[in-house]
CSV table of C-alpha atoms and ligand atoms in Angstrom, one decimal:
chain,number,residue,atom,x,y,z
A,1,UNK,CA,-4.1,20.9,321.1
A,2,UNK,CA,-3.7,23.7,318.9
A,3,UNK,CA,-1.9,23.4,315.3
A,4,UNK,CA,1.5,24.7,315.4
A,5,UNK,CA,2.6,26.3,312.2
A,6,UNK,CA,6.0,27.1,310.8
A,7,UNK,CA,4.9,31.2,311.2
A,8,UNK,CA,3.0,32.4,314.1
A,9,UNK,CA,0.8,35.4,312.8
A,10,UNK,CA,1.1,38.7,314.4
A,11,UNK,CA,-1.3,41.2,315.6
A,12,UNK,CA,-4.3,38.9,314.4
A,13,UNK,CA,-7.5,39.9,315.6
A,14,UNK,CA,-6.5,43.6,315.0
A,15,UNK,CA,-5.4,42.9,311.5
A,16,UNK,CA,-9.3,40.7,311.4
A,17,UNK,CA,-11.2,43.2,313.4
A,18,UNK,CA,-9.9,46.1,310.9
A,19,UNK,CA,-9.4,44.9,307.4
A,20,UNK,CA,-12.1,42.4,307.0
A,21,UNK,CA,-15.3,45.0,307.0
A,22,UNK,CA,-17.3,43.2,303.8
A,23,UNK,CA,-17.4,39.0,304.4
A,24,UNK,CA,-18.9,38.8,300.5
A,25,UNK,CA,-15.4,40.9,299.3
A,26,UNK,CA,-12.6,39.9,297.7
A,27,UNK,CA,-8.9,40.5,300.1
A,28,UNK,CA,-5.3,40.2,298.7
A,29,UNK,CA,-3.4,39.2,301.5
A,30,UNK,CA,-0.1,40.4,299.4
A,31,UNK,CA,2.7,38.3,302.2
A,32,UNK,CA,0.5,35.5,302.6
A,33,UNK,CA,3.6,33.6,303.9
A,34,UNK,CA,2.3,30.1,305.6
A,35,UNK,CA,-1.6,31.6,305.6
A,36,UNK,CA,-1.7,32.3,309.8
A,37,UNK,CA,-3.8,35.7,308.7
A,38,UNK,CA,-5.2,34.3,305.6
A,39,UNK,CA,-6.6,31.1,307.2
A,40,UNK,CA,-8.2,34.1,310.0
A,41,UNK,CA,-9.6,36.1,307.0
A,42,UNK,CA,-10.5,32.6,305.1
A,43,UNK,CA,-13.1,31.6,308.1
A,44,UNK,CA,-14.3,35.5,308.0
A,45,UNK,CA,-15.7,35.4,304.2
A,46,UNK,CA,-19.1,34.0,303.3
A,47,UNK,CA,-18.9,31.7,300.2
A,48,UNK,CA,-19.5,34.7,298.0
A,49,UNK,CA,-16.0,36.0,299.1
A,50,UNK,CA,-12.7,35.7,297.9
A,51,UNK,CA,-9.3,35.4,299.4
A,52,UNK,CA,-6.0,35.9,297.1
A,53,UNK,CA,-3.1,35.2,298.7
A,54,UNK,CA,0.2,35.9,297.0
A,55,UNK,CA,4.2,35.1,298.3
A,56,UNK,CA,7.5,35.3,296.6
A,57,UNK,CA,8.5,32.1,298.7
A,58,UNK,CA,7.1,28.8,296.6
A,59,UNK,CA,7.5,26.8,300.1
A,60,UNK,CA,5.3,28.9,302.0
A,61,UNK,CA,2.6,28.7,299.5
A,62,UNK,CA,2.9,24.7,299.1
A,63,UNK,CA,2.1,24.7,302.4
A,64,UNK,CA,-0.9,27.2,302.5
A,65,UNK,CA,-2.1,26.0,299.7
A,66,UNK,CA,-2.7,22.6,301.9
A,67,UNK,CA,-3.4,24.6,304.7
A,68,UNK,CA,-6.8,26.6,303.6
A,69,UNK,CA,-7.9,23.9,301.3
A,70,UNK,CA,-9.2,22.7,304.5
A,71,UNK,CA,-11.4,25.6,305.3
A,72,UNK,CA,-12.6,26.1,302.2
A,73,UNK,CA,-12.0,24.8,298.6
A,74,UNK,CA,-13.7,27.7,296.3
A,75,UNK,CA,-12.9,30.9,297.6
A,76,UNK,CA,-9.3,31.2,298.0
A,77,UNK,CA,-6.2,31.6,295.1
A,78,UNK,CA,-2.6,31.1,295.7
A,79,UNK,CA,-0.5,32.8,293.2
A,80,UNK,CA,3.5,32.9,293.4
A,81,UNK,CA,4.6,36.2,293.0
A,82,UNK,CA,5.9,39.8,294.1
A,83,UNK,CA,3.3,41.7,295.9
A,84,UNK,CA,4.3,44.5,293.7
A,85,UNK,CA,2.7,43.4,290.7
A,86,UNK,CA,-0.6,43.1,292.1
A,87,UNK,CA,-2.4,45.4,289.6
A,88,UNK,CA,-1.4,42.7,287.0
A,89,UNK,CA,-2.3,39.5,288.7
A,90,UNK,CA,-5.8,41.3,289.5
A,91,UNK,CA,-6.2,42.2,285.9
A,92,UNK,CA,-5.4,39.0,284.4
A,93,UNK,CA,-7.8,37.2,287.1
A,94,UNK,CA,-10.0,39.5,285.9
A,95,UNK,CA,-10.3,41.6,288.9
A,96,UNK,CA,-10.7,45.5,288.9
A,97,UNK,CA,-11.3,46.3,292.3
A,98,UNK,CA,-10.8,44.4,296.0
A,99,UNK,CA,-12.1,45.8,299.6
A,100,UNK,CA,-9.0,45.0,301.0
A,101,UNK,CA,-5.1,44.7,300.8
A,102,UNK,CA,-2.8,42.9,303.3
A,103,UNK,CA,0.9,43.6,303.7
A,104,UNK,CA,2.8,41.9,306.6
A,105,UNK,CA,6.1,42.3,305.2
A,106,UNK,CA,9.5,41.1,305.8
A,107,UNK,CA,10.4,37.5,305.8
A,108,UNK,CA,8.5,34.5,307.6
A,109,UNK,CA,9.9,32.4,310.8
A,110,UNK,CA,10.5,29.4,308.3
A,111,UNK,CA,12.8,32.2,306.1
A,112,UNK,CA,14.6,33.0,309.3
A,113,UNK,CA,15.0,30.0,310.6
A,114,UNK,CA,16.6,27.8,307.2
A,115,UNK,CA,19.8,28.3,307.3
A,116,UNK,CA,19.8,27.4,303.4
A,117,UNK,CA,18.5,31.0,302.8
A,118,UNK,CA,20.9,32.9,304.2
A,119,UNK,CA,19.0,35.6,306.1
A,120,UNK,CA,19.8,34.5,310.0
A,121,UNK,CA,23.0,35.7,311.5
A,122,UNK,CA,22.9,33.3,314.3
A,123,UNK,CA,23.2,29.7,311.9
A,124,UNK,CA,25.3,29.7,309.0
A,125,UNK,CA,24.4,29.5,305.7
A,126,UNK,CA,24.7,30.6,301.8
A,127,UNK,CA,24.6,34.2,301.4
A,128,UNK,CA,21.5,34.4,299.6
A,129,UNK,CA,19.0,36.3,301.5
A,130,UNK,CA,16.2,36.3,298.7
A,131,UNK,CA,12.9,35.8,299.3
A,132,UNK,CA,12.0,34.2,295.9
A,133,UNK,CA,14.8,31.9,295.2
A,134,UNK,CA,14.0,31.3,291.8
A,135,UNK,CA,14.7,34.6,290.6
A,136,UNK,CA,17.0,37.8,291.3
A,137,UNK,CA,20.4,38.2,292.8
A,138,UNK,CA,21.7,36.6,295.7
A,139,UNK,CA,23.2,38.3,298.7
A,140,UNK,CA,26.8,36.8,297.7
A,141,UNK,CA,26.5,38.0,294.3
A,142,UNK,CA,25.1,41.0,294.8
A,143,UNK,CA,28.2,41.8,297.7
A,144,UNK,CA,30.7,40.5,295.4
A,145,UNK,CA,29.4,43.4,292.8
A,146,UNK,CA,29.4,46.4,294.5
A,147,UNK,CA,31.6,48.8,295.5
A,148,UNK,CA,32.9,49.9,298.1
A,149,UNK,CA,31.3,53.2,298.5
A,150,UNK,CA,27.9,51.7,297.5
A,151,UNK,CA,28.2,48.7,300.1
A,152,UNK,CA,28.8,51.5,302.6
A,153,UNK,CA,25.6,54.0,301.1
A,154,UNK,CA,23.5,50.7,301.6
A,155,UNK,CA,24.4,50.0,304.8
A,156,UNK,CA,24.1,53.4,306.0
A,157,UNK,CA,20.6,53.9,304.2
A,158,UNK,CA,19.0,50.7,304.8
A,159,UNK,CA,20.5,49.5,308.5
A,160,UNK,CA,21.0,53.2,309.9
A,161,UNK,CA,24.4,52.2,310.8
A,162,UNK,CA,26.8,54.6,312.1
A,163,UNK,CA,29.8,52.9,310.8
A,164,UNK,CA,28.9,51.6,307.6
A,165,UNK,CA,32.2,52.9,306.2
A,166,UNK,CA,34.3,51.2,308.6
A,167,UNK,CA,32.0,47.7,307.4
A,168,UNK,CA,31.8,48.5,303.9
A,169,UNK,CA,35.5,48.5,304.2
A,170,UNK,CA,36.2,45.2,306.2
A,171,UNK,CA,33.5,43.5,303.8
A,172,UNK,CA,35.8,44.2,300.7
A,173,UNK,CA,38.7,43.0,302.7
A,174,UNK,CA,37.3,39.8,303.5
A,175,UNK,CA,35.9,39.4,299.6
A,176,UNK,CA,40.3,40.2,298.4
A,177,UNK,CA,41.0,37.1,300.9
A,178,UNK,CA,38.2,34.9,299.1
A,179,UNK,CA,36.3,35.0,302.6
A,180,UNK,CA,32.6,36.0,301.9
A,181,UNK,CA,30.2,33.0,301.1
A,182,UNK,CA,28.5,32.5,304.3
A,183,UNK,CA,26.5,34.3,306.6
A,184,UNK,CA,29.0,33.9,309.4
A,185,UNK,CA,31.5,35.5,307.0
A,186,UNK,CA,29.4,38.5,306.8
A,187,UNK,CA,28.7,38.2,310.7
A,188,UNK,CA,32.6,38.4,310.8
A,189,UNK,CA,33.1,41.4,308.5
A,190,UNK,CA,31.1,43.4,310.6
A,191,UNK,CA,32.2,42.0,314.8
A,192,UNK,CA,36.0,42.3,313.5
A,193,UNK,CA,35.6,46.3,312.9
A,194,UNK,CA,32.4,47.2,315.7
A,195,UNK,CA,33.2,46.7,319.3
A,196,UNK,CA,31.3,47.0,322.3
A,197,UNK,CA,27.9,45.4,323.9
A,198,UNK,CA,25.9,46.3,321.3
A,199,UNK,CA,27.9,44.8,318.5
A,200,UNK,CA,25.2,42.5,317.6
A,201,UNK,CA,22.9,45.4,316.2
A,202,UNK,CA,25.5,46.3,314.2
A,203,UNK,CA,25.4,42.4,312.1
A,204,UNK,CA,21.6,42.9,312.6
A,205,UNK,CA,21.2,46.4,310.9
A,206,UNK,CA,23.7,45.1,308.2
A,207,UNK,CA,22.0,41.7,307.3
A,208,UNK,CA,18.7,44.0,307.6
A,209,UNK,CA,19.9,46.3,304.5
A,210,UNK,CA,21.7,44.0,302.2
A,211,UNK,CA,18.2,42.2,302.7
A,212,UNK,CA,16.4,45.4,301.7
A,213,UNK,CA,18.8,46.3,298.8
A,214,UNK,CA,18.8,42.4,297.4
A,215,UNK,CA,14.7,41.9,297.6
A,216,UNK,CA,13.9,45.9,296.7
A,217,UNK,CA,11.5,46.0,299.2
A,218,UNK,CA,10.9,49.9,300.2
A,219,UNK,CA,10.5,50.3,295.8
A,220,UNK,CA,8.1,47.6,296.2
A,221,UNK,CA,6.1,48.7,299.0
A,222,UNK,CA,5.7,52.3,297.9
A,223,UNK,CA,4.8,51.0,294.5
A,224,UNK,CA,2.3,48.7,295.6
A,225,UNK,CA,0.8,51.5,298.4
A,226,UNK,CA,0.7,54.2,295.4
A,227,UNK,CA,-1.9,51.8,293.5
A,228,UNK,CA,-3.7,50.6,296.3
A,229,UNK,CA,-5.3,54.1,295.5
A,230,UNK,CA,-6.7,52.7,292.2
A,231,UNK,CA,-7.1,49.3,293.4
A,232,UNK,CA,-9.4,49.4,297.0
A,233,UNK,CA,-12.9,49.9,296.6
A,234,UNK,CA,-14.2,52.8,299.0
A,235,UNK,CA,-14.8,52.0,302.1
A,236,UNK,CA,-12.3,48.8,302.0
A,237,UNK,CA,-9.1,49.3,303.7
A,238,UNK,CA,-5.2,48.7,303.3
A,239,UNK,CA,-3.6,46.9,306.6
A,240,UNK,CA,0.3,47.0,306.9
A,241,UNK,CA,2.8,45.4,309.2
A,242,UNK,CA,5.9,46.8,309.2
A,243,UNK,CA,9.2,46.0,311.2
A,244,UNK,CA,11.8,48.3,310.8
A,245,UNK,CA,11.5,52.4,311.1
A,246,UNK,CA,12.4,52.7,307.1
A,247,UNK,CA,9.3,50.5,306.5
A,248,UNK,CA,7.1,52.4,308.7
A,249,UNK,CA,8.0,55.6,307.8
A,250,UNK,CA,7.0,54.9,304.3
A,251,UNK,CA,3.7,53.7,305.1
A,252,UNK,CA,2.9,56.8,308.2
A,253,UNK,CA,4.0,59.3,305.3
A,254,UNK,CA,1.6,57.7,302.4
A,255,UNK,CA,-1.1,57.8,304.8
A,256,UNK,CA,-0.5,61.3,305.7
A,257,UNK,CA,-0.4,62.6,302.7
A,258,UNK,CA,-3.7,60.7,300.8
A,259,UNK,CA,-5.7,62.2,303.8
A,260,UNK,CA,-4.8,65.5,303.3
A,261,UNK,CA,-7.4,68.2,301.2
A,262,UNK,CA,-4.6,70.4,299.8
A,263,UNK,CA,-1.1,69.5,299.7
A,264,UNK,CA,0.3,73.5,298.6
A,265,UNK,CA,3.2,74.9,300.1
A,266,UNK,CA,2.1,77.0,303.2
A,267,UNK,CA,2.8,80.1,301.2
A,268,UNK,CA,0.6,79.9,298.7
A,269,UNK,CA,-2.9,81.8,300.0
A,270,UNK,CA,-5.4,79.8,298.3
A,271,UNK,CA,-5.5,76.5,297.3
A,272,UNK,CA,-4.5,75.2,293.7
A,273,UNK,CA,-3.2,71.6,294.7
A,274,UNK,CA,-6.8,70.1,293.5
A,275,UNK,CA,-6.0,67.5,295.5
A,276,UNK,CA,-8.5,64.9,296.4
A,277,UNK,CA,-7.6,62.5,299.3
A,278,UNK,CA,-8.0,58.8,298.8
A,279,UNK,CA,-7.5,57.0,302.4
A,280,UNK,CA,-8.5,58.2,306.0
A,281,UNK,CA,-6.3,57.2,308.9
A,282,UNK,CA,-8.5,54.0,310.9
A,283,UNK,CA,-6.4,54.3,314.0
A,284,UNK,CA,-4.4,57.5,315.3
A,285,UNK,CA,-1.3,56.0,316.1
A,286,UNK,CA,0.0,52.5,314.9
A,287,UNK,CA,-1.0,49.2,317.3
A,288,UNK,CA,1.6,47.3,318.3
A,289,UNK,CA,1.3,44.1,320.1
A,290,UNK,CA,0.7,43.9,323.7
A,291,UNK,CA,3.2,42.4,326.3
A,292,UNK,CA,1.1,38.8,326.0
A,293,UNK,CA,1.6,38.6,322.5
A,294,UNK,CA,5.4,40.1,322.4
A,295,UNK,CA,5.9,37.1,325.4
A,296,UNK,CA,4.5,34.6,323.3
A,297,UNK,CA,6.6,35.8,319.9
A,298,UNK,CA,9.4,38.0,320.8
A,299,UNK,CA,9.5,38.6,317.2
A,300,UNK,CA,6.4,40.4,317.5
A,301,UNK,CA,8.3,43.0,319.6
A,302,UNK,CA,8.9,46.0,316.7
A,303,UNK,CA,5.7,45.1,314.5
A,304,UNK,CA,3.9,48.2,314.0
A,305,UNK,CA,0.0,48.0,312.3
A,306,UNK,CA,-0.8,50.7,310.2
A,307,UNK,CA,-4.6,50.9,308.9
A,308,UNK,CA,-6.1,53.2,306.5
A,309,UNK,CA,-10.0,53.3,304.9
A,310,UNK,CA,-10.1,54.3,301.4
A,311,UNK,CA,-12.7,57.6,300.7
B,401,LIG,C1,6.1,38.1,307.9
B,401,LIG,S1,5.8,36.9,306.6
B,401,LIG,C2,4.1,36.8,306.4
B,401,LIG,C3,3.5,35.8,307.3
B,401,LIG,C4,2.0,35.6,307.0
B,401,LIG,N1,1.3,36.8,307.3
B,401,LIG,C5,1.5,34.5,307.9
B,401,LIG,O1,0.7,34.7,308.8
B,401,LIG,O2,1.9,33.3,307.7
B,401,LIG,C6,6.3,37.8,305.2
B,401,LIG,C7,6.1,37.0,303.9
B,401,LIG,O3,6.2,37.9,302.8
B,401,LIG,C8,6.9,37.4,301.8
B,401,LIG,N2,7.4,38.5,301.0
B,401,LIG,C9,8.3,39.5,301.4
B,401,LIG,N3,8.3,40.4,300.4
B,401,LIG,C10,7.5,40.0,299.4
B,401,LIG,C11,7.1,40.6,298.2
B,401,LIG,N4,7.6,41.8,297.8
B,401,LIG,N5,6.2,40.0,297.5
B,401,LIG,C12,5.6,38.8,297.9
B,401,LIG,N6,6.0,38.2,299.0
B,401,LIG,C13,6.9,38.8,299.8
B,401,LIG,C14,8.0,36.5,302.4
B,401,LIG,O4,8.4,35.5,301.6
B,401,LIG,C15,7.2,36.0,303.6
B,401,LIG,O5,6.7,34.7,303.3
């Protein structure tokens, strides 16, 4: 029978077959979340290799601690923190360069599926939404804050939603008749101003940015994909899941541009850019799981894998 874990890991033996190219290295897998790719990469190191796994969410890595201590004791560390400050945590384990960097970001099944943190629609809950709990601003707090025009600017930037005003609107409404605690509250806000069948994607792309805002994910992944430049050795590569069309873009654009030679605007004749680039492109276009693996886990369905090779 095979284990079943509170995450099942996506795009697997692509995210194996592509990032782990040097079994004596040392990997940061940056989400380790509940280790389904780390325990993969785990079994893939020689004992002269080293796994780092780091997660905002202290559940998640209680149980991975648990769950690679049984494939190997030695070459694996667990370390509770943003991805983002992964210069620091290398530097202070002494660490100046690794061969390979893992991002599969957004939030775990177990983070969907506990109602206590606030980030499923479809169960009701706190508004909290955070991914470490033990820091930051929750959801509720942070709605309670902000204005009107900025709820609307974050809806519109971070859930491409068409009638963010209209939300932002009904969400400061609901706050002046003490009704926004709960995620149904915030499901409510939003089905009481949107009509029509596709209402739902509305609450999704709304829950999607106060996410985003609350956590500061696109800072920290463009943070943390700026120093992977200093951080990978050459020839190790950078492997990121993304799930949403903001997170992608990011990552398709920093790829882009550290394979390019010269970076000058077309008018200028010869080049002055000095530019040197730092990553080559592994795949032309992004994998994405295959119908088995999307029937399997439907959340699967928008992962996109992005991989790069640093020159
Ligand atoms: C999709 S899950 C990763 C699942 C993992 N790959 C596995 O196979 O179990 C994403 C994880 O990233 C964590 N996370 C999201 N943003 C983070 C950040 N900026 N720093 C650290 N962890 C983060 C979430 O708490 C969650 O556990």
């Amino acid at each position: 029978m095979p284990e079943i874990h509170p995450h099942v890991p996506i795009l697997v033996n692509d995210v194996l077959e592509h990032l782990v190219t040097n079994p004596n290295g040392i990997y940061l897998d940056g989400t380790v979340g509940f280790g389904g790719h780390a325990s993969h990469i785990l079994k893939k190191l020689s004992p002269d290799g080293l796994l780092i796994g780091m997660d905002c969410d202290s559940d998640a890595l209680s149980y991975t601690t648990e769950r690679l201590s049984k494939i190997s004791q030695n070459n694996f560390k667990l370390i509770h923190n943003n991805f983002r400050y992964y210069p620091e945590i290398l530097k202070k384990l002494k660490i100046n360069k690794i061969d390979g960097l893992l991002l599969d970001l957004g939030m775990s099944s177990y983070e969907l599926d506990t109602p206590d943190r606030g980030f499923s629609f479809n169960s009701n809950g706190p508004l909290d939404m955070r991914f470490d709990i033990s820091k930051g601003m929750a959801a509720m707090d942070y709605i309670h804050s902000e204005s009107e025009a900025g709820l609307a600017k974050v809806i519109k930037s971070y859930g491409e939603e068409r009638y963010a005003k209209k939300i932002a609107n009904s969400i400061v409404q609901c706050i002046k008749a003490g009704k926004m605690s709960t995620t149904y509250d915030l499901r409510e806000a939003v089905l009481s101003v949107v009509w029509g069948q596709h209402r739902l994607k509305s609450v999704s792309r709304v829950f999607q940015a106060i996410r985003i805002k609350i956590n500061d994910e696109l800072e920290s992944l463009s943070i943390s994909l700026i120093n992977a430049e200093g951080m990978i050795n050459i020839h190790g590569r950078l492997a990121v899941i993304s799930f949403h069309s903001l997170e992608d873009r990011i990552v398709k654009k920093f790829i882009q541009r550290s394979s390019l030679s010269c970076i000058c605007p077309k008018e200028i004749p010869i080049c002055v850019c000095n530019q040197i680039p730092t990553f080559n492109k592994v795949n032309r276009k992004a994998i994405i799981p295959s119908s088995g693996e999307i029937s399997h886990n439907p959340r699967a369905r928008s992962a996109k894998l992005r991989l790069a090779e640093r020159i």
